[in-house]
């Protein structure tokens, strides 16, 4: 007797045929806004499957890592200020996708995502550092706001003060003719600082290879953009320097926008100013509930309608570039990776008290430093090679 083909059988069969066969797909980018530019990033881009999986994995890893750090803070493993990057993942991941091994970056205290990317894509060094243990990137002495690494100049705590340092790094690149770009990252609040304007001026005056990036999450600490500046177009604030505004919640648009900016700088045209329109889910720091200057409804709406992970996942699945099963494999890999980083950090020890005066200088030329007691200096020595010392 022949087997009956029921509607449910046909549905199951049709689902089995809907396996992705595409190795690449074309995606439209969100509209860009330009300043002093005749042309900008492309309106659509082609994304390969392998690249899509990499972008998803990096964003999802940052999200999970930050969620775990939030738990560590609540359990008082992480002490002091702690600023999470959740909601802004598309910005760091999209820009990092265009950086070369010799390019450099410097950023604010909201640095965990950038530190993870520059630390060989491992979460352990970041988790260990914020936990204050020796296997952290700064042996646990820098904490959440002072994470460093190869070609990564921090994690800097003073608002806007690191921007001139980024310009100085760009000057070093030009002086050495090494072809590198200094990506100098700041928040919307920092753009109102005097030293940022001076840094813009010098970078353009000397046409330095500097890519300024404003991560505009709309609330500099707790002050909304309209309350802090009469000109909310941060990408135009470089005056004679060209600028690009991009949708910072769409990693595809960020990646293409970053490509354009990198090509502009590496062509020897001087600095450029990028603004990524983004949003942070948590408060300014974890001691800030983040609901006194914005509503819970606003945060919920952004999470529901503009989440960078959800947007990208939907895009690549609708384009038949990946399957739910493939993404689950990635999610399981991320879960195991972050868990391993947590376990390693938990087993590690905090640096001994005498290390407080170690590594103040990049070498051991100075053997002693002043302590709190007169005529009783403390020992100074290096525990290892300083990052980026050449």
XYZ file of C-alpha atoms in Angstrom:
390
model
C 0.000 0.000 0.000
C 1.513 3.348 -1.005
C 2.437 5.721 1.818
C 0.090 8.691 2.163
C 1.701 12.115 1.823
C 0.010 14.344 4.369
C 0.334 18.141 4.648
C 2.591 17.687 7.687
C 4.849 15.376 5.673
C 5.103 17.959 2.911
C 5.907 20.675 5.464
C 8.677 18.595 7.005
C 10.063 17.818 3.548
C 9.964 21.480 2.524
C 11.851 22.509 5.677
C 14.515 19.919 4.903
C 15.015 21.529 1.505
C 15.437 25.009 2.980
C 19.032 24.493 3.978
C 21.205 27.499 3.092
C 23.222 27.084 -0.035
C 24.525 30.646 -0.262
C 28.172 31.288 0.466
C 27.643 35.043 0.304
C 24.784 37.530 0.266
C 24.190 41.183 -0.570
C 22.944 43.494 2.196
C 21.809 47.092 2.067
C 23.541 49.457 4.453
C 21.732 52.112 6.456
C 22.007 55.597 4.905
C 25.175 57.470 5.831
C 25.550 61.192 6.449
C 28.629 62.937 5.126
C 30.606 66.050 6.003
C 33.103 67.552 3.543
C 32.995 64.410 1.410
C 31.807 64.025 -2.179
C 31.270 60.277 -1.817
C 30.823 57.903 1.074
C 30.462 54.242 2.002
C 28.591 51.913 -0.351
C 24.771 51.606 -0.187
C 25.049 47.817 -0.320
C 27.773 45.280 0.416
C 28.484 41.611 -0.153
C 29.104 39.541 2.953
C 30.579 36.054 2.871
C 29.206 33.334 5.111
C 32.459 32.852 7.021
C 32.700 36.586 7.680
C 29.093 36.673 8.866
C 29.767 33.907 11.376
C 32.854 35.736 12.632
C 30.913 38.970 13.156
C 28.131 37.131 14.962
C 30.550 35.206 17.170
C 32.447 38.309 18.221
C 29.318 40.309 19.058
C 27.723 37.413 20.921
C 30.942 36.781 22.847
C 31.100 40.394 23.987
C 27.450 40.271 25.062
C 27.952 37.098 27.117
C 31.241 38.321 28.587
C 29.652 41.574 29.735
C 26.688 39.734 31.236
C 29.085 37.561 33.241
C 31.104 40.585 34.368
C 27.830 42.133 35.546
C 27.286 39.053 37.725
C 30.842 39.301 39.077
C 30.212 42.933 39.988
C 27.003 42.080 41.810
C 28.809 39.351 43.749
C 31.563 41.886 44.613
C 34.315 40.065 42.766
C 34.702 43.175 40.608
C 35.273 46.270 42.733
C 35.386 49.934 41.773
C 33.802 51.396 38.668
C 32.699 49.045 35.912
C 31.312 50.226 32.569
C 29.666 47.678 30.278
C 29.541 47.748 26.476
C 26.260 45.842 26.088
C 24.193 47.271 23.225
C 27.190 48.784 21.449
C 28.752 45.543 20.182
C 28.282 46.328 16.489
C 30.547 49.372 16.736
C 33.681 47.692 18.087
C 33.210 44.532 16.021
C 32.456 46.406 12.791
C 35.489 48.650 13.109
C 37.863 45.932 14.289
C 36.975 43.870 11.203
C 38.822 46.471 9.116
C 41.931 46.852 11.256
C 45.263 45.356 10.282
C 47.775 43.772 12.689
C 49.858 46.958 12.958
C 46.964 49.393 13.486
C 46.427 50.745 17.002
C 43.523 51.872 19.159
C 42.914 53.858 22.312
C 39.538 54.213 23.990
C 37.621 55.257 27.087
C 36.907 53.409 30.320
C 34.131 51.491 28.489
C 36.843 49.290 27.075
C 36.014 45.611 27.665
C 34.908 44.906 24.086
C 37.900 46.586 22.488
C 40.253 44.883 24.950
C 38.771 41.474 24.108
C 39.271 42.097 20.389
C 42.866 43.260 20.813
C 43.720 40.469 23.247
C 43.674 37.748 20.644
C 39.911 37.242 20.969
C 40.081 35.666 24.417
C 37.815 36.725 27.248
C 40.039 35.411 30.035
C 42.505 38.322 30.123
C 39.612 40.800 30.376
C 37.667 38.848 33.002
C 40.852 38.283 35.013
C 41.794 41.959 34.871
C 38.412 43.230 36.047
C 38.549 40.564 38.783
C 41.901 41.921 39.962
C 43.954 38.743 39.538
C 47.466 38.218 38.189
C 46.555 36.654 34.847
C 44.788 39.859 33.847
C 46.246 42.002 31.098
C 47.706 44.417 33.690
C 48.265 41.741 36.376
C 44.998 42.786 37.997
C 46.234 46.272 38.905
C 44.394 48.188 36.200
C 40.898 46.886 36.718
C 37.923 47.582 34.497
C 39.031 51.017 33.317
C 42.723 50.360 32.597
C 43.060 47.377 30.287
C 45.991 47.388 27.859
C 47.426 45.089 25.226
C 49.548 44.876 22.114
C 48.650 47.879 19.930
C 45.896 48.725 22.424
C 46.692 51.810 24.498
C 43.833 51.470 26.959
C 41.223 51.849 28.683
C 41.678 55.480 29.856
C 39.656 56.839 32.766
C 39.700 60.620 32.283
C 37.015 61.783 29.865
C 38.578 63.121 26.671
C 42.144 63.149 28.027
C 43.169 60.126 25.968
C 42.258 61.735 22.636
C 45.504 63.766 22.438
C 47.369 60.534 23.238
C 45.683 58.902 20.248
C 46.861 61.812 18.115
C 50.349 61.355 19.540
C 50.283 57.702 18.522
C 49.207 58.793 15.027
C 52.144 61.209 14.957
C 54.447 58.308 15.871
C 52.998 56.255 13.015
C 53.663 59.078 10.562
C 57.140 59.728 11.945
C 58.058 56.054 11.610
C 56.356 55.710 8.213
C 54.906 52.372 9.306
C 51.571 52.836 7.497
C 49.516 52.241 10.641
C 46.320 54.050 11.639
C 45.571 55.254 15.162
C 41.889 54.613 15.927
C 40.986 57.078 18.671
C 37.647 56.299 20.308
C 35.556 58.519 22.567
C 31.998 58.980 23.778
C 29.632 61.801 22.896
C 30.379 63.588 26.175
C 34.107 63.792 25.491
C 33.576 65.817 22.318
C 32.781 68.885 24.427
C 36.211 68.771 26.094
C 38.732 71.421 25.150
C 41.579 68.975 24.623
C 39.497 67.063 22.057
C 39.118 70.199 19.942
C 42.853 70.820 20.196
C 43.551 67.221 19.184
C 41.261 67.536 16.154
C 43.102 70.708 15.159
C 46.601 69.225 15.390
C 45.587 66.003 13.639
C 44.222 67.922 10.666
C 47.003 70.519 10.677
C 49.597 67.752 10.330
C 47.339 65.393 8.326
C 48.004 62.531 10.718
C 46.790 58.940 10.123
C 44.124 59.184 12.816
C 40.609 57.770 12.650
C 38.506 59.469 15.315
C 35.465 57.456 16.365
C 32.645 58.892 18.470
C 30.533 56.157 20.070
C 27.388 58.237 20.497
C 25.272 56.361 23.035
C 23.292 59.565 23.727
C 23.942 59.869 27.461
C 27.345 61.133 28.554
C 27.176 59.704 32.056
C 23.618 60.933 32.660
C 23.380 63.984 30.418
C 21.478 63.643 27.161
C 22.957 65.077 23.972
C 20.457 68.006 23.670
C 21.407 69.111 27.197
C 25.150 69.082 26.530
C 25.674 70.546 23.055
C 23.858 72.852 20.602
C 25.304 70.795 17.737
C 24.355 67.104 17.980
C 26.116 66.259 14.701
C 29.361 64.980 16.172
C 30.691 63.873 12.801
C 30.769 67.549 11.763
C 32.684 68.799 14.791
C 36.079 68.257 13.229
C 35.603 71.531 11.310
C 37.917 71.141 8.292
C 38.183 67.402 8.871
C 35.729 65.208 6.893
C 33.193 63.145 8.792
C 30.834 60.185 8.406
C 27.714 59.327 10.426
C 26.677 55.670 10.515
C 24.080 53.406 12.115
C 25.975 51.918 15.047
C 23.327 49.276 15.728
C 23.873 47.561 12.363
C 27.214 45.775 12.170
C 27.030 45.537 8.364
C 26.696 49.317 8.071
C 29.441 49.877 10.642
C 31.802 47.484 8.889
C 31.307 49.249 5.558
C 31.557 52.686 7.143
C 34.780 51.695 8.877
C 36.170 50.319 5.605
C 35.558 53.660 3.939
C 37.188 55.581 6.801
C 40.217 53.295 6.893
C 40.710 53.605 3.140
C 40.503 57.390 3.409
C 43.195 57.559 6.090
C 45.507 54.943 4.572
C 45.376 56.824 1.255
C 47.324 59.584 2.986
C 44.452 62.084 3.033
C 44.763 62.816 6.742
C 42.350 62.204 9.627
C 38.629 61.498 9.456
C 35.877 61.678 12.075
C 33.329 58.860 12.321
C 30.195 58.933 14.459
C 28.449 55.670 15.293
C 24.901 56.148 16.543
C 24.492 53.507 19.244
C 22.958 52.819 22.677
C 24.064 51.357 25.990
C 21.708 49.027 27.817
C 23.137 49.425 31.302
C 23.711 52.632 33.233
C 26.818 54.745 32.805
C 28.515 52.382 35.236
C 27.035 49.511 37.196
C 26.509 51.818 40.177
C 24.088 53.792 37.989
C 20.628 52.249 37.507
C 20.335 54.228 34.275
C 16.686 55.095 34.809
C 16.846 58.586 36.320
C 17.591 60.309 33.007
C 15.771 57.915 30.678
C 12.761 55.650 31.044
C 12.690 51.882 31.332
C 10.306 51.933 28.382
C 12.951 53.624 26.227
C 15.570 50.994 27.060
C 13.076 48.185 26.485
C 12.044 49.600 23.116
C 15.646 49.803 21.906
C 16.318 46.240 23.056
C 13.217 45.031 21.241
C 13.612 46.943 17.985
C 17.285 47.876 17.531
C 19.373 45.221 19.254
C 22.521 44.721 17.110
C 22.664 40.968 17.686
C 19.004 40.419 16.842
C 19.214 42.645 13.754
C 22.251 40.833 12.390
C 20.962 37.360 13.225
C 17.704 38.103 11.407
C 19.546 39.474 8.371
C 21.865 36.538 7.841
C 19.124 33.962 8.423
C 16.662 35.632 6.059
C 19.420 35.747 3.444
C 19.853 31.969 3.842
C 23.470 32.559 4.776
C 23.346 30.535 8.015
C 20.992 28.158 9.800
C 19.671 28.214 13.334
C 21.673 25.058 13.965
C 24.911 26.708 12.835
C 24.314 29.658 15.125
C 23.606 27.305 18.015
C 27.002 25.699 17.462
C 28.560 29.163 17.690
C 26.540 30.004 20.815
C 27.632 26.774 22.504
C 31.254 27.522 21.619
C 30.939 31.008 23.119
C 29.346 29.685 26.280
C 32.208 27.223 26.787
C 34.845 29.863 26.001
C 33.500 32.418 28.481
C 32.999 29.730 31.125
C 36.629 28.685 30.741
C 37.758 32.302 31.155
C 35.676 32.653 34.308
C 37.041 29.444 35.800
C 40.664 30.415 35.105
C 40.170 33.834 36.676
C 38.433 32.328 39.698
C 41.380 29.996 40.382
C 43.972 32.755 40.015
C 45.458 34.862 42.830
C 45.548 38.589 43.381
C 48.950 40.308 43.096
C 50.870 40.626 46.398
C 50.900 44.008 48.153
C 54.552 44.715 47.321
C 53.653 44.779 43.617
C 51.943 48.105 44.194
C 55.216 49.850 43.329
C 56.202 47.521 40.470
C 55.846 48.378 36.775
C 55.486 52.113 37.342
C 58.179 52.644 34.723
C 58.677 50.629 31.564
C 62.123 49.445 32.621
C 64.155 48.913 35.769
C 66.501 51.897 35.423
C 64.815 53.317 38.505
C 65.230 50.790 41.308
C 63.371 52.629 44.053
C 60.309 54.853 44.320
C 59.028 57.007 47.147
C 56.613 55.442 49.571
C 54.358 56.976 52.204
C 57.105 57.063 54.861
C 60.033 59.532 54.603
C 63.407 57.964 53.761
C 61.852 54.522 53.343
C 61.666 54.006 49.579
C 59.880 51.081 48.001
C 61.384 48.623 45.551
C 60.615 49.194 41.894
C 61.042 46.515 39.249
C 59.386 45.200 36.127
C 57.353 42.011 36.195
C 57.479 41.676 32.423
C 57.898 43.379 29.079
C 55.810 46.530 28.768
C 53.160 46.544 26.054
C 54.071 48.454 22.888
C 57.584 49.352 24.060
C 59.822 49.404 21.006
